[in-house]
Each structure stands twice: as C-alpha cells, then as structure tokens.
Amino acid sequence: MSSADLLTAVVFLPAIGAVLLALFPAEDHTNLKGTAIGVTACTFVASMVLWVGFDPKAPGYQFTVQVAWIREFGISYAIGIDGISLTLLVLTTFLMPLTLLGAWTSVKHRVKEFAIACLLLETAMLGAFVALDLFLFYVFWEAMLIPMYFIIGIWGGQRRIYAAIKFFIFTMAGSLLMLIAILYVARDGDQWSFLLADALVRDFSPAEQGWLFGAFALAFAIKVPMVPVHTWLPDAHVEAPTAGSVILAGILLKLGVYGFIRFAMPLFPTAALAYLPVIGWLAVVGIIYGALLAWVQPDMKKLVAYSSVSHLGFCMLGLAALTTEGVAGAVFVMIAHGISTGALFLLVGVLYERRHTRALTDYGGVAKRMPIYAFCLVVTAMASAGLPALSGFPGEFLVLLGTFTAGGAQRLWAILAATGVILAAVYLLWMVQRVLLGPLQNPANEALEDMSTREVVVVAPLMILAVVLGLQPGIVLDKVEPAVETFVKQVYEKGSGRRYRPLKAIVEERPAIPTLAPIKLTAGRGEADVAGERGSR
C-alpha cells in the first residue's frame, strides 16, 4: 500500500467495518461492540502512521490522491492533508474507539444499528477533514447529518426527536446556501472544476466575495456554533446519548472552525478581512455569554454543552485575530477541547448510568463513595478551565497573545475574552463542588460504586493526553505551525495586498537592548569614587 492509499484506507476503513457489521446477527451484542471498537482502533493505528510519516516542513498537502470522479462536471476524488487537517484527523480516530468502549453498557437496544451509525459517521467526518474537492467535501459534510440524526433520535433522551430535528434543520439550512455558493465558485464560463486548488486562483469581485463568504460562513458558524445560531447545541447535547455528545463536542463542532480555515477565508480573503470585526465581536460575545449560561445551569450535561459555546469562541477569536499565534492557538484549543470536553461528557455519563439523573441538586459528597471518579473529574475540569500544565492552557494563551498583539480593537477583544478564562474556572469549580464535595445528604448516593476498570480505561488516555499536551504543546504546534503560517499569509496578503509580518519576525528585527557593564566595588573605594566612575561612563 502506498502512502497515498493509506489516507484513503484511514477514511474508508470505518465504512468497511460498518458493512462487515451488517452481516452480524443483531442479537450478538458482544461481538458487534468488540468488532466496532477493533475497527476504530485499527483506524487510529493507521492514522498514527500518517502522523509519523508527515513532514511539517514540506510545502503543500501530503498523502494526496486525485482521481476523476464525474468528469462532465469536473468533480474529483481529491484528498490530502496538511498539519491542521492531520491533527484533527488523529483526534477523530483517537476519540472514536474510546467513545464506543464508553458506550459498552449504556447502549442496550439496537446495538447493531448504533455501531454501524458510529462507523459511518467516522468515515464522513474523516472525509470532510481531508477533502480537497468542494463537491466531495459537501458530500461528506452532508453525510455526517444522517448517522448523527439517528444517534440522537433513536438513542437519545425524552425529547430526542425534537433535538434531532432541530439539529438537522439548522445544519441543513446553512448547508444548502453553501451548496449554491460552491456551484457558483466551481463554474468558470462553460467549464466546471470543484478542485480547491482551482477555486483558490479564481478572482471574484468584492461584492461576489461578500455574498459567497456569507453563504460559506453561515454554514460553518452554525456548526461551530457561534452566537446567535447556537441554540440547537444545548438541546442536541442534552438529549444525545453519551457517545453522541462526545462525538458532537469532540469532533463535529471542530468542522465549523476547520471550514473557515480551509475554505471560507482562503477562497474569499477580501470579504474575510472585511468580516473579521464581526467575527471577532461575535466570538467575544460567545465566550462570555456561553460561560455565563454554563454557570447557571442546573443540569451537568447542559453546563458542559454551554461551555463548548464558550471554548469554541476562543477558536473563532484566534481566526479573527489572523495572526500566526492566534490561529495556531485556535487549532490547539480545538484539540484540547476535544480531549477535555469529551472526557467531561464521559464522566457525566458515568454518573448518569448509576443514578439516571444529571441534576446537580441530586448529588453532593460523591467523592466519599467514588474517590477515583472524583480524581478524574477534578483533573478533567482543571484541563477544561485552562490550568497551566494541562492541555487547556497553551491554546487559550496563544489565542489571547495573538489577539492582543494584533493591535487596535483586537486588544479589547483579548481583554474581554480573558474574562472567559476566569468564568470557566468559576462554573467548572462550581460543578465540582456541587457534585463531589460537602456532606453525602442524598440517601440514593450511599450505594454509588466507583468507576469500573473499563471506565478508567476509557477516561485515562484522555487525562494522560491532557497532561502531555499541557507540558509539551509542541507535539501539536510543530505539526500545525507551517500550515498556519501559510494560511495567514494567504488570506492577509491576497485580501489586503500588503505583506504579512508575523510577530516572530517583528521580535527578531528589533535592535538588541544595550546592557550596562556591571560596576565592581573594590576595597578602599568610597561611594563618591563609584559615583564619579558612573558619570564618566
């Protein structure tokens, strides 16, 4: 198998596994779950081969494949990865086996259909991250809706149908406008070409760019989600099963930010620069508004859901700053958020399986009965809050640094967004205090059992990775930074016509600060002698 074929294998291996599961007896739950986990684990191993073989210093995309698909309309099967898509691809393959293992006991009916839906969803998400053809991207983008709709609608909570329909309508509405924009971009006279490379060299008038960017941006803003098109997210998170919430928060939301980076901003740079103030202010509003709403939630799952609105606001703030540090921080926040929030939803699911309630008022003093759970929840909450030495800190720091150094109104954005870091600590510590600490007053919590070996195995890799990335963020940033620099230069220079000077270059060009030679005091010399020597210098 060639290196290019390996990327195709990573994308479609889960779909092949779904076809294989269709041949299994529906009542054979153990083999169905085990095979699904095995397929996703093999996909993760294959993606790590891509990670090891990826050269971040090489220009352009790597592991590329381009095969004509529908020749009459210039549609191709074109895929490839850069540092940004590689990290998100590995995040996806890393979370999926843990998610399925975490759902081992929670999903008890229609197990076959659930496993098939998760595997098909993984292929759709991976395909969207690697697609270099606009039509192919749209196919994968829309394909994600179907399995997620069924995951929420079949295995969700009491209001699952309402949440599933709301999720579907919101996403579909934005996607249809994006499809119209894609058709406009792909049409060049009598010729069609949906290749991203061909679309990037096309010139559009400022008016055209404004409309086209708006169509793309709306679809991606809904997926992020940005305020005010975020209202589908809390319902979807609360009603989805634990596995659905982990996938939704850990992976699906990242596709919105990724869409801005890969398509909306590079294709329409002039419009992107014009809309950056709007994106920046909406990001700041999302950071603060999401944090405040999380603070007042009585439901643990809804609290974590609104925290996603706040954290993804940092991602959009980094893009609005359009600095290398800001965008690199945005990518890192996506990875860190997938790890910490995925773990938080899994831990909420652990309690829900035992007590079948997510109300904070039903708990208190749980640490006395579940010390291992208490340790995991505290570490994960601290990672989500951005405690230094954990994964949440480097990304948020880079976003705030990149935003502040951009100057102008961006400094005000950074100052306001910094309050989101404080509020994150408030609502997460509030949740930890309400659940774990205090007296064990509710008699129903007396019989709580601590986390099982399987549950520890599910959460432990996420906690370990949160610590590793907090101490060694270069594991991600070294892969991401060249692609980020290319993206920022492409948007800024093509959109403004001016040369982009990254912060790193500005610092390197500054003259060295002169230093004074140390004054040596010798025996027998008084203060007057020293003062005279200073004056002569």
C-alpha positions in Angstrom: 0.0 0.0 0.0 1.4 3.4 -1.0 1.4 6.4 1.4 -1.4 8.0 -0.6 -3.5 4.8 -0.5 -3.0 4.8 3.3 -5.0 8.1 3.6 -7.9 6.5 1.7 -7.7 3.5 3.9 -7.9 5.6 7.0 -11.0 7.4 5.7 -13.0 4.3 4.5 -11.9 1.6 6.9 -14.8 2.5 9.3 -17.3 2.3 6.5 -15.9 -1.1 5.5 -16.3 -2.1 9.2 -19.9 -0.9 9.0 -20.6 -3.2 6.0 -19.0 -6.0 7.9 -21.2 -5.4 11.0 -24.3 -5.6 8.8 -23.5 -9.3 8.4 -23.5 -10.0 12.1 -26.6 -11.3 13.9 -28.4 -8.4 15.6 -28.5 -10.2 19.0 -24.8 -10.8 19.1 -24.1 -7.6 21.1 -20.6 -8.6 22.4 -19.1 -9.3 19.0 -20.8 -6.3 17.5 -19.4 -3.9 20.0 -16.0 -5.6 20.1 -15.7 -5.6 16.3 -16.7 -1.9 16.1 -14.1 -1.0 18.7 -11.5 -3.1 16.9 -12.2 -1.4 13.6 -11.9 2.1 15.1 -8.7 1.1 16.9 -7.2 -0.1 13.6 -8.2 3.2 12.1 -6.3 5.0 14.9 -3.2 2.9 14.4 -3.3 3.7 10.6 -3.7 7.4 11.3 -0.6 7.3 13.6 1.4 6.0 10.6 0.3 9.2 8.8 1.3 11.2 11.8 4.8 9.7 12.0 5.3 10.0 8.2 4.0 13.6 7.9 6.7 16.2 7.2 5.5 19.6 8.6 8.3 21.4 6.7 7.2 20.1 3.3 5.1 22.6 1.3 1.6 21.9 0.3 -0.6 18.9 1.0 0.8 15.4 1.6 -0.5 11.9 1.0 -2.6 13.4 -1.8 -4.9 11.4 -4.1 -6.7 12.8 -7.1 -8.9 10.6 -9.3 -11.5 11.9 -11.8 -15.0 11.0 -10.5 -17.7 12.8 -12.5 -15.7 14.1 -15.5 -18.6 16.1 -17.1 -18.7 18.4 -14.1 -15.0 18.4 -13.1 -15.7 16.5 -9.9 -12.7 14.6 -8.5 -12.0 12.3 -5.6 -9.2 14.6 -4.3 -7.9 14.2 -0.8 -4.8 15.3 1.1 -3.7 16.6 4.5 -1.6 19.4 5.9 -0.7 19.9 9.6 -4.1 21.3 10.5 -6.2 18.5 9.0 -3.7 15.9 10.2 -4.2 16.9 13.9 -8.0 16.9 13.6 -7.9 13.5 11.8 -5.9 11.9 14.5 -8.2 13.5 17.2 -11.1 11.8 15.4 -9.6 8.4 15.2 -8.3 8.7 18.8 -11.8 9.6 20.3 -13.9 7.0 18.4 -12.7 3.8 20.0 -12.8 5.4 23.4 -16.4 6.6 22.7 -17.6 3.1 21.7 -15.9 1.5 24.6 -17.6 4.0 26.9 -21.0 3.1 25.4 -20.4 -0.6 26.1 -23.1 -0.8 28.8 -25.2 2.4 28.1 -26.5 1.3 24.7 -28.6 -1.8 25.2 -31.1 -1.8 22.3 -30.4 -1.7 18.6 -26.7 -2.2 19.2 -26.0 -3.3 15.6 -27.6 -0.1 14.2 -25.8 2.1 16.8 -22.4 0.6 15.9 -23.0 1.0 12.2 -24.1 4.6 12.6 -21.0 5.5 14.6 -18.7 3.9 12.0 -20.4 5.6 9.1 -20.2 8.9 11.0 -16.5 8.4 11.5 -15.9 8.0 7.8 -17.9 11.1 7.0 -16.0 13.2 9.5 -12.6 11.9 8.3 -13.6 12.6 4.7 -14.6 16.1 5.4 -11.2 16.8 7.1 -9.2 15.6 4.1 -11.4 16.6 1.1 -9.7 18.9 -1.4 -12.6 19.0 -3.8 -15.5 21.2 -2.9 -18.2 18.8 -4.1 -16.5 15.9 -2.3 -16.3 18.0 0.9 -20.0 18.8 0.6 -20.9 15.1 0.2 -19.0 14.2 3.4 -20.4 17.3 5.1 -24.0 16.2 4.4 -23.3 12.6 5.1 -22.5 13.4 8.7 -26.1 14.6 9.3 -27.7 11.2 8.7 -26.0 9.0 11.3 -25.9 11.8 13.9 -29.6 12.4 13.4 -30.3 8.8 14.1 -27.9 8.6 17.1 -29.8 11.5 18.7 -33.2 10.5 17.6 -33.1 6.8 18.5 -30.7 6.5 21.4 -31.3 9.9 23.0 -33.4 11.2 25.9 -37.1 12.0 26.3 -37.0 15.0 23.9 -34.7 13.3 21.4 -37.0 13.7 18.3 -37.2 17.5 18.9 -33.5 17.8 19.4 -32.6 15.6 16.3 -35.0 17.6 14.0 -33.7 20.9 15.3 -30.1 19.8 14.7 -30.9 18.6 11.2 -32.8 21.7 10.2 -30.2 24.2 11.5 -27.4 22.3 9.8 -29.2 21.7 6.5 -30.4 25.3 6.2 -26.8 26.6 6.2 -25.5 23.7 4.0 -27.9 24.4 1.2 -26.7 28.0 0.9 -23.2 26.7 0.9 -24.0 24.3 -1.9 -25.3 27.2 -4.1 -22.1 29.1 -3.3 -20.0 26.0 -4.3 -21.8 25.8 -7.6 -21.1 29.5 -8.3 -17.4 29.1 -7.4 -17.0 25.9 -9.5 -18.5 27.4 -12.7 -15.9 29.1 -14.9 -17.6 30.1 -18.1 -18.5 26.8 -19.8 -16.1 24.8 -17.6 -16.6 23.2 -14.3 -14.0 22.5 -11.7 -14.6 21.7 -8.0 -11.0 21.4 -7.1 -10.0 23.6 -4.2 -6.7 24.5 -5.9 -8.6 25.8 -9.0 -11.0 27.7 -6.8 -8.2 29.4 -4.9 -6.8 31.1 -8.1 -10.2 32.4 -9.3 -10.8 36.1 -8.8 -14.2 37.4 -7.6 -15.3 41.0 -7.2 -15.7 42.3 -3.7 -19.5 42.1 -4.0 -19.3 38.5 -5.1 -16.9 37.7 -2.3 -19.2 39.2 0.2 -22.2 37.0 -0.8 -20.1 33.9 -1.3 -18.3 34.3 2.0 -21.6 34.9 3.8 -23.0 31.6 2.4 -20.0 29.6 3.5 -19.6 31.4 6.8 -23.3 30.8 7.8 -22.9 27.0 7.3 -19.7 26.9 9.3 -21.0 29.3 12.0 -23.9 27.0 12.7 -21.6 24.0 13.1 -19.2 25.8 15.4 -21.7 27.0 16.8 -21.4 30.8 17.0 -23.9 33.1 18.8 -26.7 33.6 17.7 -27.0 30.4 15.7 -26.0 28.2 18.7 -29.4 27.3 20.1 -29.5 23.8 18.6 -26.4 22.7 20.5 -27.7 22.5 24.1 -30.7 20.5 23.0 -28.6 18.2 20.9 -26.1 17.6 23.7 -28.6 17.1 26.5 -30.8 14.7 24.5 -28.0 12.8 22.8 -26.6 9.6 24.4 -23.2 10.0 26.0 -21.4 8.7 22.9 -23.3 11.1 20.7 -22.3 14.0 23.0 -18.7 13.0 22.9 -18.6 12.8 19.1 -20.6 16.1 18.8 -18.4 18.1 21.1 -15.1 16.4 20.5 -15.2 16.3 16.7 -18.3 17.6 14.9 -18.0 21.2 16.2 -14.4 21.4 15.0 -15.6 21.0 11.4 -17.1 24.5 11.6 -13.8 26.1 12.6 -12.0 23.9 10.1 -14.3 25.1 7.3 -13.4 28.7 7.9 -9.7 27.8 7.8 -9.8 25.5 4.8 -12.5 27.1 2.6 -14.3 30.3 3.6 -11.4 32.6 4.4 -8.8 31.4 1.8 -11.4 31.4 -1.0 -12.7 34.9 -0.3 -9.9 36.8 1.5 -11.1 40.3 0.8 -14.6 39.6 2.3 -13.0 37.6 5.1 -10.9 40.6 6.2 -14.0 42.9 6.0 -16.0 40.5 8.1 -13.2 39.9 10.7 -14.5 42.6 13.1 -18.0 41.0 13.1 -16.5 37.5 13.7 -14.3 38.9 16.5 -17.1 40.6 18.4 -19.4 37.5 18.0 -16.6 35.4 19.3 -16.1 37.6 22.4 -19.9 37.5 23.0 -19.9 33.7 22.6 -17.0 33.3 25.1 -18.7 35.4 27.8 -22.3 34.5 27.1 -21.6 30.8 26.9 -19.7 30.9 30.2 -22.4 32.8 32.0 -25.1 30.4 30.8 -22.9 27.5 31.8 -22.6 29.0 35.3 -26.4 28.9 35.9 -27.3 25.5 34.5 -28.8 23.0 36.9 -28.1 20.1 34.5 -24.5 18.8 34.3 -24.7 18.0 30.7 -26.2 21.3 29.7 -23.4 23.0 31.7 -20.8 21.2 29.7 -22.7 22.0 26.5 -22.7 25.7 27.1 -19.0 25.5 28.0 -18.4 24.3 24.4 -20.0 27.6 23.1 -17.5 29.5 25.2 -14.5 27.4 24.3 -15.2 27.4 20.6 -15.5 31.2 20.8 -11.7 31.2 21.6 -11.2 29.3 18.3 -13.1 31.9 16.3 -11.3 34.7 18.2 -8.0 33.3 17.1 -9.2 33.3 13.5 -10.5 36.8 13.8 -7.1 38.0 15.0 -5.5 36.5 11.9 -2.1 36.2 13.4 0.1 33.1 13.4 -0.1 32.8 17.1 -3.9 33.3 17.2 -4.7 30.7 14.5 -2.2 28.2 15.9 -3.8 28.7 19.3 -7.3 28.2 17.8 -6.2 24.8 16.3 -4.7 23.8 19.7 -7.9 24.9 21.5 -9.8 22.6 19.2 -7.6 19.6 20.1 -7.7 20.5 23.8 -11.4 21.0 23.8 -12.0 17.6 22.1 -9.9 15.9 24.8 -11.2 17.7 28.0 -14.9 18.1 27.0 -15.0 14.6 25.6 -13.8 13.3 29.0 -16.3 15.5 30.8 -19.2 14.1 28.9 -17.9 10.6 29.5 -17.7 11.3 33.2 -21.2 12.8 33.3 -22.3 9.6 31.6 -20.7 7.5 34.4 -22.9 9.2 37.0 -26.0 9.1 34.8 -25.7 5.3 34.3 -25.7 4.9 38.1 -28.3 7.4 39.1 -30.2 8.3 35.9 -30.2 12.0 36.8 -27.9 14.8 35.7 -29.3 17.4 38.2 -26.6 19.0 40.3 -29.0 19.1 43.3 -29.2 15.3 43.3 -25.5 15.0 44.2 -23.1 16.2 46.8 -20.4 14.4 48.7 -19.9 11.9 45.8 -16.1 11.9 46.4 -16.7 9.9 49.6 -18.1 7.0 47.7 -16.2 7.5 44.4 -12.7 8.7 45.0 -11.3 7.5 41.6 -14.2 9.3 39.9 -13.5 12.4 41.9 -9.9 12.5 40.9 -10.8 12.1 37.2 -13.4 14.8 37.3 -11.1 17.3 39.1 -8.3 16.7 36.6 -10.6 17.0 33.6 -12.3 20.1 34.9 -9.0 21.8 35.5 -7.9 20.9 32.0 -11.0 22.4 30.6 -10.6 25.5 32.7 -7.1 26.1 31.3 -5.0 25.4 34.3 -1.2 25.7 33.4 0.5 22.4 32.7 -2.8 21.0 31.3 -4.0 21.0 27.7 -6.4 23.9 28.0 -3.8 26.5 28.8 -1.4 26.7 25.8 -4.2 27.2 23.2 -6.0 29.9 25.1 -2.7 31.6 25.9 -1.8 31.7 22.2 -5.2 32.9 21.2 -5.1 35.8 23.7 -1.4 36.6 22.8 -2.1 36.6 19.1 -5.2 38.7 19.5 -3.6 41.2 21.8 -0.5 41.7 19.6 -2.7 42.3 16.5 -3.3 45.8 18.0 -6.3 48.1 17.6 -9.7 46.8 18.7 -8.2 43.3 18.9 -6.6 44.3 22.3 -10.1 45.0 23.7 -11.2 41.6 22.3 -8.3 39.9 24.2 -9.1 41.8 27.5 -12.8 40.8 27.3 -12.1 37.3 26.3 -9.7 36.8 29.2 -12.8 37.1 31.5 -14.0 33.9 29.8 -11.0 32.1 31.3 -12.0 33.3 34.8 -15.6 32.4 34.3 -14.6 28.9 33.1 -12.9 28.3 36.4 -16.0 29.6 38.2 -18.6 27.3 36.6 -16.4 24.2 36.5 -15.3 24.5 40.1 -18.9 25.2 41.0 -19.9 21.9 39.3 -17.1 20.1 41.1 -18.1 21.5 44.4 -21.8 20.7 44.0 -21.1 17.1 42.8 -18.1 15.9 44.8 -17.8 17.9 48.0 -20.0 18.6 51.0 -22.0 16.1 53.1 -23.5 13.0 51.5 -27.1 14.0 52.1 -29.0 12.2 49.4 -29.6 8.5 50.5 -29.6 7.4 46.9 -25.9 8.2 46.6 -25.0 5.9 49.5 -24.7 2.9 47.3 -22.8 4.5 44.5 -20.0 2.3 43.1 -16.7 3.8 41.9 -15.5 3.7 38.3 -15.0 0.2 36.9 -11.8 -0.9 35.1 -13.5 -0.3 31.7 -14.5 3.2 32.6 -11.0 4.0 33.9 -9.5 2.6 30.7 -11.8 4.9 28.7 -11.0 8.2 30.6 -7.3 7.6 31.5 -5.9 8.1 27.9 -7.7 11.4 27.7 -6.4 12.6 31.1 -2.8 11.5 30.2 -3.0 13.3 26.9 -4.3 16.4 28.6 -1.2 16.4 30.8 1.2 15.6 28.0 -0.1 18.4 25.7 -0.1 20.8 28.6 3.6 20.1 29.3 4.7 19.5 25.6 2.4 21.6 23.4 5.0 21.4 20.6 3.7 17.9 19.8 0.8 19.6 18.1 2.2 23.0 17.4 5.2 21.7 15.5 2.9 19.9 13.0 0.5 22.8 12.8 2.6 26.0 12.6 3.8 25.8 9.0 0.3 25.2 7.7 -1.0 28.1 9.9 1.7 30.5 8.6 0.7 29.6 5.0 -3.0 30.2 5.8 -2.4 33.5 7.5 -0.1 34.8 4.7 -2.5 33.6 2.0 -5.6 35.4 3.5 -3.8 38.5 4.6 -1.7 39.2 1.6 -4.3 38.2 -1.0 -7.1 40.1 0.8 -5.2 43.3 1.6 -2.4 43.4 -0.9 0.1 44.0 1.9 3.0 41.9 3.1 2.2 40.0 6.4 4.8 40.3 9.1 4.4 37.7 11.8 5.1 38.6 15.5 8.1 36.3 15.4 9.8 38.3 12.6 9.0 41.6 14.3 10.6 40.4 17.5 13.7 39.2 15.6 14.1 42.5 13.8 14.1 44.6 17.0 17.5 46.0 17.9 19.2 44.4 20.8 18.8 46.2 24.1 22.1 47.6 25.3 23.3 46.4 28.7 25.4 48.3 31.1 28.6 46.7 32.3 28.5 45.7 36.0 30.1 48.1 38.5 32.7 46.4 40.6 33.2 47.8 44.1 36.7 47.3 45.4 38.0 47.7 49.0 39.1 51.2 49.9 36.9 53.0 47.3 34.1 55.1 48.6 30.7 56.0 47.2 32.0 59.2 45.7 34.6 57.4 43.7 31.9 55.0 42.3 29.5 57.8 41.5 32.3 59.6 39.6 33.0 56.5 37.6 29.4 56.1 36.7 29.3 59.7 35.5 32.4 59.1 33.3 30.6 56.2 31.7 
